[in-house]
PDB file of N, CA and C in Angstrom:
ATOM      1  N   UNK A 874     101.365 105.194 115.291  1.00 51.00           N
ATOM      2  CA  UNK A 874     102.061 106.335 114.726  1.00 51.00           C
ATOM      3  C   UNK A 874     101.445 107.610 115.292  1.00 51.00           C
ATOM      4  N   UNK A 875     102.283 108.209 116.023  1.00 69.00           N
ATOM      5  CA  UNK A 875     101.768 109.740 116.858  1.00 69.00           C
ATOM      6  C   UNK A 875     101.025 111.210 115.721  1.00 69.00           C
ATOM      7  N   UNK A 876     102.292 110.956 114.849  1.00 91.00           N
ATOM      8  CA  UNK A 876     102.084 112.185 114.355  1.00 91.00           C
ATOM      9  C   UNK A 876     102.384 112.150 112.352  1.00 91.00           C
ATOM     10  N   UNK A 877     101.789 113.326 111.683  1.00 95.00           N
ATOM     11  CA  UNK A 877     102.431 113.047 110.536  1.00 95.00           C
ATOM     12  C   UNK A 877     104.034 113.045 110.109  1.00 95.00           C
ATOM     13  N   UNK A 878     104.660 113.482 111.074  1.00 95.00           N
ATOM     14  CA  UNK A 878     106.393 113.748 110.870  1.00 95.00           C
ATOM     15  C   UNK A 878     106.672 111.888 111.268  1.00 95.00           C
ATOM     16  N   UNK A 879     105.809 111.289 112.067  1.00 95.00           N
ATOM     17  CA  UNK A 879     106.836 109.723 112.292  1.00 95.00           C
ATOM     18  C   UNK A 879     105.618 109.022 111.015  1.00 95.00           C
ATOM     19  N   UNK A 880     104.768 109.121 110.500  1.00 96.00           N
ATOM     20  CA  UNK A 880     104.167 108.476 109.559  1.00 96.00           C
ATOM     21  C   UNK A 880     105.047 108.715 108.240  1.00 96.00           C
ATOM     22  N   UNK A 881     105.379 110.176 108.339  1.00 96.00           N
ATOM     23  CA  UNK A 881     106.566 110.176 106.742  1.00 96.00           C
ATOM     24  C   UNK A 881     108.022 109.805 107.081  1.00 96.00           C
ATOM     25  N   UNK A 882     108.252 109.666 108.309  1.00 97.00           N
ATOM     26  CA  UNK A 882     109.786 109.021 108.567  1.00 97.00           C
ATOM     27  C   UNK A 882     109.473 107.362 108.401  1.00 97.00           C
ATOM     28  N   UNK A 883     108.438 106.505 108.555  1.00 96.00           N
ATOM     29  CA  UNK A 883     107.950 105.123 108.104  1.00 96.00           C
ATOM     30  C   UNK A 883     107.958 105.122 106.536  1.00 96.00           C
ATOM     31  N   UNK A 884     107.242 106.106 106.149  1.00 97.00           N
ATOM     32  CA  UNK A 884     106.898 106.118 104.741  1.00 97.00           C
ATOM     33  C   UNK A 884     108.367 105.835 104.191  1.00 97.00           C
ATOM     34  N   UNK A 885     109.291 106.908 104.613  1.00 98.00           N
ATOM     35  CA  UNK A 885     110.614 107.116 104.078  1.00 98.00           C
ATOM     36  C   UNK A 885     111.621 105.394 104.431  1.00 98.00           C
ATOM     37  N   UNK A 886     111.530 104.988 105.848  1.00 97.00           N
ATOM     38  CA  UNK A 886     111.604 104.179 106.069  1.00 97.00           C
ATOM     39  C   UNK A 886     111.780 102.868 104.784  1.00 97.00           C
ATOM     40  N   UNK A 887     110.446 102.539 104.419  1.00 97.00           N
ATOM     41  CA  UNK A 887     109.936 101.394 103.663  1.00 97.00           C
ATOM     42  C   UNK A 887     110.631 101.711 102.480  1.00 97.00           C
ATOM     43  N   UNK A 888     109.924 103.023 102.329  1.00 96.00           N
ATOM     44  CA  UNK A 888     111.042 103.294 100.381  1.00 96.00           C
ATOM     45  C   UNK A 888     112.316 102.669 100.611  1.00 96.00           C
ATOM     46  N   UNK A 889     112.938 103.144 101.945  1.00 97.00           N
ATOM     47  CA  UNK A 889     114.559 102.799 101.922  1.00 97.00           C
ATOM     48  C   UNK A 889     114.507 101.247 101.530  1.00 97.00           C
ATOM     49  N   UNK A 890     113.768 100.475 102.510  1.00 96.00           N
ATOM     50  CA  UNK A 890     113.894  99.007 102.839  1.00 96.00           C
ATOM     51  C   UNK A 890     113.497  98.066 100.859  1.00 96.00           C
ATOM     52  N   UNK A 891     112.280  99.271 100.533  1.00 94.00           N
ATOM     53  CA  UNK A 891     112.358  98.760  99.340  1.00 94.00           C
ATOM     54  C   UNK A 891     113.516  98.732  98.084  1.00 94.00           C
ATOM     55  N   UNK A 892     114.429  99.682  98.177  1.00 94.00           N
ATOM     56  CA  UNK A 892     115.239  99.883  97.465  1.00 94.00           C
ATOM     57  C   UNK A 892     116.393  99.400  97.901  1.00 94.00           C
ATOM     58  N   UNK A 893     116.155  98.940  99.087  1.00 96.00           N
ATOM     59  CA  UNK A 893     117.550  97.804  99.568  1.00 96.00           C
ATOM     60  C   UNK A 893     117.163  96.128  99.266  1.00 96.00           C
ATOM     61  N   UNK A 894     116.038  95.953  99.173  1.00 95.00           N
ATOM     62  CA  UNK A 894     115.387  94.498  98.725  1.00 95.00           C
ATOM     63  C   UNK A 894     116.353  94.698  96.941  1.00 95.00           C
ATOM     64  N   UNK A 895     116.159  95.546  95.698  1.00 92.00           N
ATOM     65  CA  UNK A 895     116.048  95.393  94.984  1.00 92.00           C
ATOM     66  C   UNK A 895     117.457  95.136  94.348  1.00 92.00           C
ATOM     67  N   UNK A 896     118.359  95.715  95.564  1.00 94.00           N
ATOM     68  CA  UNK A 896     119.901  95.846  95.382  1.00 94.00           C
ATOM     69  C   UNK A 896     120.307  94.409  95.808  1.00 94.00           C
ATOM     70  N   UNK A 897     119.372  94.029  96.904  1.00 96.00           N
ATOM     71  CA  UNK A 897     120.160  92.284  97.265  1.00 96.00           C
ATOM     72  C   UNK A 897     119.761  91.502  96.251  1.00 96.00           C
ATOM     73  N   UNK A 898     118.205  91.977  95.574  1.00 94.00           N
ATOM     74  CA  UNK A 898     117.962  90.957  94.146  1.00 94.00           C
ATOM     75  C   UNK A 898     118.867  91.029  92.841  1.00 94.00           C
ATOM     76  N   UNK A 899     119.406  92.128  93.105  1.00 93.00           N
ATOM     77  CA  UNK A 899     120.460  92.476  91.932  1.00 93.00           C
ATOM     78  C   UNK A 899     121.810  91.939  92.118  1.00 93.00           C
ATOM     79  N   UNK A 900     122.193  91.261  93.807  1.00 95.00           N
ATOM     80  CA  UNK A 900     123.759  90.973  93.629  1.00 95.00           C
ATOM     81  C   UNK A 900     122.878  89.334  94.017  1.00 95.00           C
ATOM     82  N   UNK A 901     122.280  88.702  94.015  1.00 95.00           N
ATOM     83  CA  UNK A 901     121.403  87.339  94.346  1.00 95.00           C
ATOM     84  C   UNK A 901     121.142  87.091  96.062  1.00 95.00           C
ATOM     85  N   UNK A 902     121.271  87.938  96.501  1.00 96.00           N
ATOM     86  CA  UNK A 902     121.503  87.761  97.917  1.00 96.00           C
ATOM     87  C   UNK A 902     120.073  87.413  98.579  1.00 96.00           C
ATOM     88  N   UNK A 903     118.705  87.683  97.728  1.00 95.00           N
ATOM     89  CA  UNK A 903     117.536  87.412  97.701  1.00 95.00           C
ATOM     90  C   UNK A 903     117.111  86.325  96.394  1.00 95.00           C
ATOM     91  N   UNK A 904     116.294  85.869  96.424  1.00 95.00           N
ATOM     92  CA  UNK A 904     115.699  85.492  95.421  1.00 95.00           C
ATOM     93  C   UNK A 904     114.268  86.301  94.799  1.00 95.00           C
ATOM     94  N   UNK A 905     113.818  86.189  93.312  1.00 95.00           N
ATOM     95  CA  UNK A 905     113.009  87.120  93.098  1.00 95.00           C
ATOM     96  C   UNK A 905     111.779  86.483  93.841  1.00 95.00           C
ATOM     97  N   UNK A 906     111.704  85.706  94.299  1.00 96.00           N
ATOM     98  CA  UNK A 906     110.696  85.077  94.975  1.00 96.00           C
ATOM     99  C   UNK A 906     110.036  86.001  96.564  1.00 96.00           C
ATOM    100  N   UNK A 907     111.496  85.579  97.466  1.00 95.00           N
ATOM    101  CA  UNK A 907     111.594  86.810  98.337  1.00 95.00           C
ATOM    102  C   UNK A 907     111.370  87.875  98.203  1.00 95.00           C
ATOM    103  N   UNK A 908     111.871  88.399  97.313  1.00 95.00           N
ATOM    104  CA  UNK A 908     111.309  89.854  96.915  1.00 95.00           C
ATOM    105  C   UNK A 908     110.286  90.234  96.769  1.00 95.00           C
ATOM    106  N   UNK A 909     109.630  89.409  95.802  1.00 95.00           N
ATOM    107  CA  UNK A 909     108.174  89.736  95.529  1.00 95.00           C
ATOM    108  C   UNK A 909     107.307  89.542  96.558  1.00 95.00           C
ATOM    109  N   UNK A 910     107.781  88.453  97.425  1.00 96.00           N
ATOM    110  CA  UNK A 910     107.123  88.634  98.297  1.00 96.00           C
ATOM    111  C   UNK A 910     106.806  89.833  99.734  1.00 96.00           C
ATOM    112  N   UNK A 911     108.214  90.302  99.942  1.00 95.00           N
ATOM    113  CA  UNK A 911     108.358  91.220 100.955  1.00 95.00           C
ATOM    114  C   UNK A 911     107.822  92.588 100.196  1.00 95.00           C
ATOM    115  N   UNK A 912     108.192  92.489  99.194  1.00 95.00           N
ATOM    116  CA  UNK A 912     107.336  93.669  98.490  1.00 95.00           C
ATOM    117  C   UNK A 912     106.163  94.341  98.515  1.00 95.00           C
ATOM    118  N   UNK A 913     105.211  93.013  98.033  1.00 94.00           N
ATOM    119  CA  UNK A 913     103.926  92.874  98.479  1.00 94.00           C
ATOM    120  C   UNK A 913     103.601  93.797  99.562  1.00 94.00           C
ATOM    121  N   UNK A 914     104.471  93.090 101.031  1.00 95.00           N
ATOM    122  CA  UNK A 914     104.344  93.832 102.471  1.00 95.00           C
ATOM    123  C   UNK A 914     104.607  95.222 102.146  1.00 95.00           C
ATOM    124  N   UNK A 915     105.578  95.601 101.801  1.00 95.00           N
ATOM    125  CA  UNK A 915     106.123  96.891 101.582  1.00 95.00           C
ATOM    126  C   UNK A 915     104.819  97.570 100.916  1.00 95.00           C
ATOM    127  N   UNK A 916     104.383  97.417  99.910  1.00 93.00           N
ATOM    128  CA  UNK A 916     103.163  97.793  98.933  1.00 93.00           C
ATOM    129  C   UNK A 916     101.465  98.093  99.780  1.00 93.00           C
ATOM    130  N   UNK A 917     101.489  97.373 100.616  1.00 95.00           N
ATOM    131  CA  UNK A 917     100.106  97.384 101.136  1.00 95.00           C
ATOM    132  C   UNK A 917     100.479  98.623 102.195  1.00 95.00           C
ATOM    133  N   UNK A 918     101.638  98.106 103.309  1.00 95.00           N
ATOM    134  CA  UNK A 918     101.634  98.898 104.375  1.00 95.00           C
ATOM    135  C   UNK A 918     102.076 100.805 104.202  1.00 95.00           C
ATOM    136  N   UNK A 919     102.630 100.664 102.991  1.00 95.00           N
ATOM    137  CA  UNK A 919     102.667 102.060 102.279  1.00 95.00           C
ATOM    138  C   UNK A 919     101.435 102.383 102.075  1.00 95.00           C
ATOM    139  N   UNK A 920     100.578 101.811 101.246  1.00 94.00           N
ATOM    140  CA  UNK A 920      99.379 101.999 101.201  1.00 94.00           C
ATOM    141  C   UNK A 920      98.095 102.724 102.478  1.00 94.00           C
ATOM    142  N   UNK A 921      98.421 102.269 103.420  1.00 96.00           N
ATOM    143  CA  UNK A 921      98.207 101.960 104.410  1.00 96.00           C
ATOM    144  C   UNK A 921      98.520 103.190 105.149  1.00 96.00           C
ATOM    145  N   UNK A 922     100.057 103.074 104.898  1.00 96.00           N
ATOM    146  CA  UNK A 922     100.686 105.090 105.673  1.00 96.00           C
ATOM    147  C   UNK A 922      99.772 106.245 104.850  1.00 96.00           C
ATOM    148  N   UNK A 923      99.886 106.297 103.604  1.00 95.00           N
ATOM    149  CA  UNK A 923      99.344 107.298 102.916  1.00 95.00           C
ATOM    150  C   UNK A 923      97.944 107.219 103.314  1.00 95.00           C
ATOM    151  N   UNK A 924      97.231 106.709 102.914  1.00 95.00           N
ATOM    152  CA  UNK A 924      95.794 106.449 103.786  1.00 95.00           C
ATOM    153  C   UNK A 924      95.894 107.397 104.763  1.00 95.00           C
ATOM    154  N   UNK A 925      96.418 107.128 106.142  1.00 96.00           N
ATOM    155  CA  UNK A 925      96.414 107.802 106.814  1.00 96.00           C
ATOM    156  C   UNK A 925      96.867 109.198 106.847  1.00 96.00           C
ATOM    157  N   UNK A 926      97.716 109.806 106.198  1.00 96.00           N
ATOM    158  CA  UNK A 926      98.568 110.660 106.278  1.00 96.00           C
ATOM    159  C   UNK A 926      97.181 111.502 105.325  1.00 96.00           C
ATOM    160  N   UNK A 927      96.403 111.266 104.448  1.00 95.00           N
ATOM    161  CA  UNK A 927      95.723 111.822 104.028  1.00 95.00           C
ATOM    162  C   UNK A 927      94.359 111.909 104.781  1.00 95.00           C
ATOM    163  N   UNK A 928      93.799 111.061 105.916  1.00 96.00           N
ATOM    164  CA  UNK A 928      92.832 111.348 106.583  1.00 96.00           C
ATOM    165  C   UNK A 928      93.156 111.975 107.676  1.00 96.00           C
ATOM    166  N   UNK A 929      94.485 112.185 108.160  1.00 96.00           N
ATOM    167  CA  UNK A 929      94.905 113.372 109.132  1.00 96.00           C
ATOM    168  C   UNK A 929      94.467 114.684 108.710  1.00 96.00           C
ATOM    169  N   UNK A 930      94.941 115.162 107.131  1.00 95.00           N
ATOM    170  CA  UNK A 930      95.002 115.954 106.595  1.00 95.00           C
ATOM    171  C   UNK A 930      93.157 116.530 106.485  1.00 95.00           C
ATOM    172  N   UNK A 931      92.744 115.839 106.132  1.00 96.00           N
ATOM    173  CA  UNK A 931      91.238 115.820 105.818  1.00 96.00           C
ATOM    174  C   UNK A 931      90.605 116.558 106.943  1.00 96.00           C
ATOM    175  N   UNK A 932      91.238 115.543 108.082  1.00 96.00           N
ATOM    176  CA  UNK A 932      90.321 115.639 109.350  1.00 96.00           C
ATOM    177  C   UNK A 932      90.651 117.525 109.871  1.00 96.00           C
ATOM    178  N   UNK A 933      91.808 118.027 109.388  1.00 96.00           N
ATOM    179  CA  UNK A 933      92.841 119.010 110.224  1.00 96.00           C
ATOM    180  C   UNK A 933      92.071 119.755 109.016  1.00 96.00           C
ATOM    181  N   UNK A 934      91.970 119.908 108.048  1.00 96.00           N
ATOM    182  CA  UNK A 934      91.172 120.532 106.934  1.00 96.00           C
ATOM    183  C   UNK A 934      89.976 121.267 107.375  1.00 96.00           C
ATOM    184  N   UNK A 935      89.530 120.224 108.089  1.00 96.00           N
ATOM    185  CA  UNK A 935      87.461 120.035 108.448  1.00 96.00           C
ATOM    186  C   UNK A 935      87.487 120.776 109.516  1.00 96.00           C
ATOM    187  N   UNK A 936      88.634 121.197 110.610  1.00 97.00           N
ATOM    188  CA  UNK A 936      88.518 121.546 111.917  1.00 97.00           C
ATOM    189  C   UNK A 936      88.500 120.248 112.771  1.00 97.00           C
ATOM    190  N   UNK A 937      88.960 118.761 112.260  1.00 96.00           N
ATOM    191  CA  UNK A 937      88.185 118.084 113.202  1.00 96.00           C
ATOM    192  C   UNK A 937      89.792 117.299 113.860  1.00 96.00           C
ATOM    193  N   UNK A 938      89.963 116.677 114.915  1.00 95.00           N
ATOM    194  CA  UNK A 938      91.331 116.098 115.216  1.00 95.00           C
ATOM    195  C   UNK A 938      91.710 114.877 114.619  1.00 95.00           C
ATOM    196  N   UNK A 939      93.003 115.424 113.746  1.00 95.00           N
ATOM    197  CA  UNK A 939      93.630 113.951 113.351  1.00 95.00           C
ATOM    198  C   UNK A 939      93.820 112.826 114.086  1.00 95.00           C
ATOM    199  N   UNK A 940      94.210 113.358 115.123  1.00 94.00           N
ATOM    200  CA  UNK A 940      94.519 111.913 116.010  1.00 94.00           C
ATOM    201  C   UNK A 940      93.674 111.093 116.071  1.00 94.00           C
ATOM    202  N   UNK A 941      92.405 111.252 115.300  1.00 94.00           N
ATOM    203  CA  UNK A 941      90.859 110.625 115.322  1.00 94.00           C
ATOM    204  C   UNK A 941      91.063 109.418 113.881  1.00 94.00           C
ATOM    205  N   UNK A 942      92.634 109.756 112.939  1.00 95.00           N
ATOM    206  CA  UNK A 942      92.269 109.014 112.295  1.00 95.00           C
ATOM    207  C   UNK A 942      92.866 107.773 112.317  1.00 95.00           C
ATOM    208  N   UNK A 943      92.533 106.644 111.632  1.00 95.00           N
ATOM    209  CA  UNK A 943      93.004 105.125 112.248  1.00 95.00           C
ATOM    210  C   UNK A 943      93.502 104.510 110.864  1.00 95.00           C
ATOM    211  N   UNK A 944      94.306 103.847 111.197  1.00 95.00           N
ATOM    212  CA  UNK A 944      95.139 102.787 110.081  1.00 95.00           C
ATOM    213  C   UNK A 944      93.779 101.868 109.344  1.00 95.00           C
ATOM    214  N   UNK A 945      93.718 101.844 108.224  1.00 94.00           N
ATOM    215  CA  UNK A 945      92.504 101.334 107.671  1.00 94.00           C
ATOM    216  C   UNK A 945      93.096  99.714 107.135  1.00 94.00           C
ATOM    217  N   UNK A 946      92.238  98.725 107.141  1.00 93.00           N
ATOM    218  CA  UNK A 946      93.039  97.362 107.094  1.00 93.00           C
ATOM    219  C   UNK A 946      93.462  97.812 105.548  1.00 93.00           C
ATOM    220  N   UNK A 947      94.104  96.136 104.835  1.00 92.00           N
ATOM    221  CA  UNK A 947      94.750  95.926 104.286  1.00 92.00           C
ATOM    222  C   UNK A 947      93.612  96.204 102.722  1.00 92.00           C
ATOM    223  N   UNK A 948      92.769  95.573 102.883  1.00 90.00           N
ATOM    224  CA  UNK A 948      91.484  95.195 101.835  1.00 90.00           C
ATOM    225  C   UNK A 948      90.971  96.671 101.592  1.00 90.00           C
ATOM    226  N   UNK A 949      90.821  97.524 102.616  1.00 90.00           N
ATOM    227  CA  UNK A 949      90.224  99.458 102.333  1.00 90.00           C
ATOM    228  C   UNK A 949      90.763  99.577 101.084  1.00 90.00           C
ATOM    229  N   UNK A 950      92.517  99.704 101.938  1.00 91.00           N
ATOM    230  CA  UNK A 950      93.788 100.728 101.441  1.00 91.00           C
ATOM    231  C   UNK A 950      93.877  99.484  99.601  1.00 91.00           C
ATOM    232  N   UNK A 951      93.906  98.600  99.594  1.00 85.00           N
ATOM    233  CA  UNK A 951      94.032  97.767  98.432  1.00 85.00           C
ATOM    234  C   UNK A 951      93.136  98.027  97.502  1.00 85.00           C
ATOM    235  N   UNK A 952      91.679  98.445  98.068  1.00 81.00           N
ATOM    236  CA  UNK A 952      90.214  98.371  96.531  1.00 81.00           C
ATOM    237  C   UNK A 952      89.886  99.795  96.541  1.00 81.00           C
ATOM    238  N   UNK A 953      90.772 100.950  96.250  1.00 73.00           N
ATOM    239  CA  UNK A 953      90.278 102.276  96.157  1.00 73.00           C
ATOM    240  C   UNK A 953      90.496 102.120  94.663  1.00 73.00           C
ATOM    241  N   UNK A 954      89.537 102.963  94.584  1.00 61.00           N
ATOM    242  CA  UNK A 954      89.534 103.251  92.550  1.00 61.00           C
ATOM    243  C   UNK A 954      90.010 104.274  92.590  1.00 61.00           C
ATOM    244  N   UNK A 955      91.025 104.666  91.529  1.00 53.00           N
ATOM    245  CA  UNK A 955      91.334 105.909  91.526  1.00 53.00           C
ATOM    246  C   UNK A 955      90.356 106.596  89.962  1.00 53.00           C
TER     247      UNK A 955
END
């Protein structure tokens, strides 16, 4: 992902894809099984965008270059305490 404008067009992306999963679970065209499962995906890798989209920010904050910041695995973006 180049920049923060294609990290929030992904972000936007997934919302879409998530809210089209929930419409095929609603006419059966999925099972809730499927769902929950692709969800999951949907859930982490969002996770995952924001992460980043906030250590761009950080880095551009500090004086220092975003492009320095990196997609953090799955386990980072999953065990933050809020």
């Amino acid at each position: 992902m180049a920049d923060d404008i294609d990290i929030q067009q992904h972000i936007r992306g997934l919302i879409d894809e998530e809210h089209s999963l929930r419409g095929k679970l609603g006419v059966g065209e999925i099972s809730v099984e499927e769902e929950n499962q692709r969800l999951r995906t949907l859930e982490v890798e969002l996770d995952q965008c924001w992460d980043l989209l906030r250590q761009r920010r950080a880095k551009r904050e500090f004086g220092e270059d975003p492009s320095g910041a990196q997609v953090r695995d799955a386990g980072t973006v999953e065990n933050y305490r809020g």
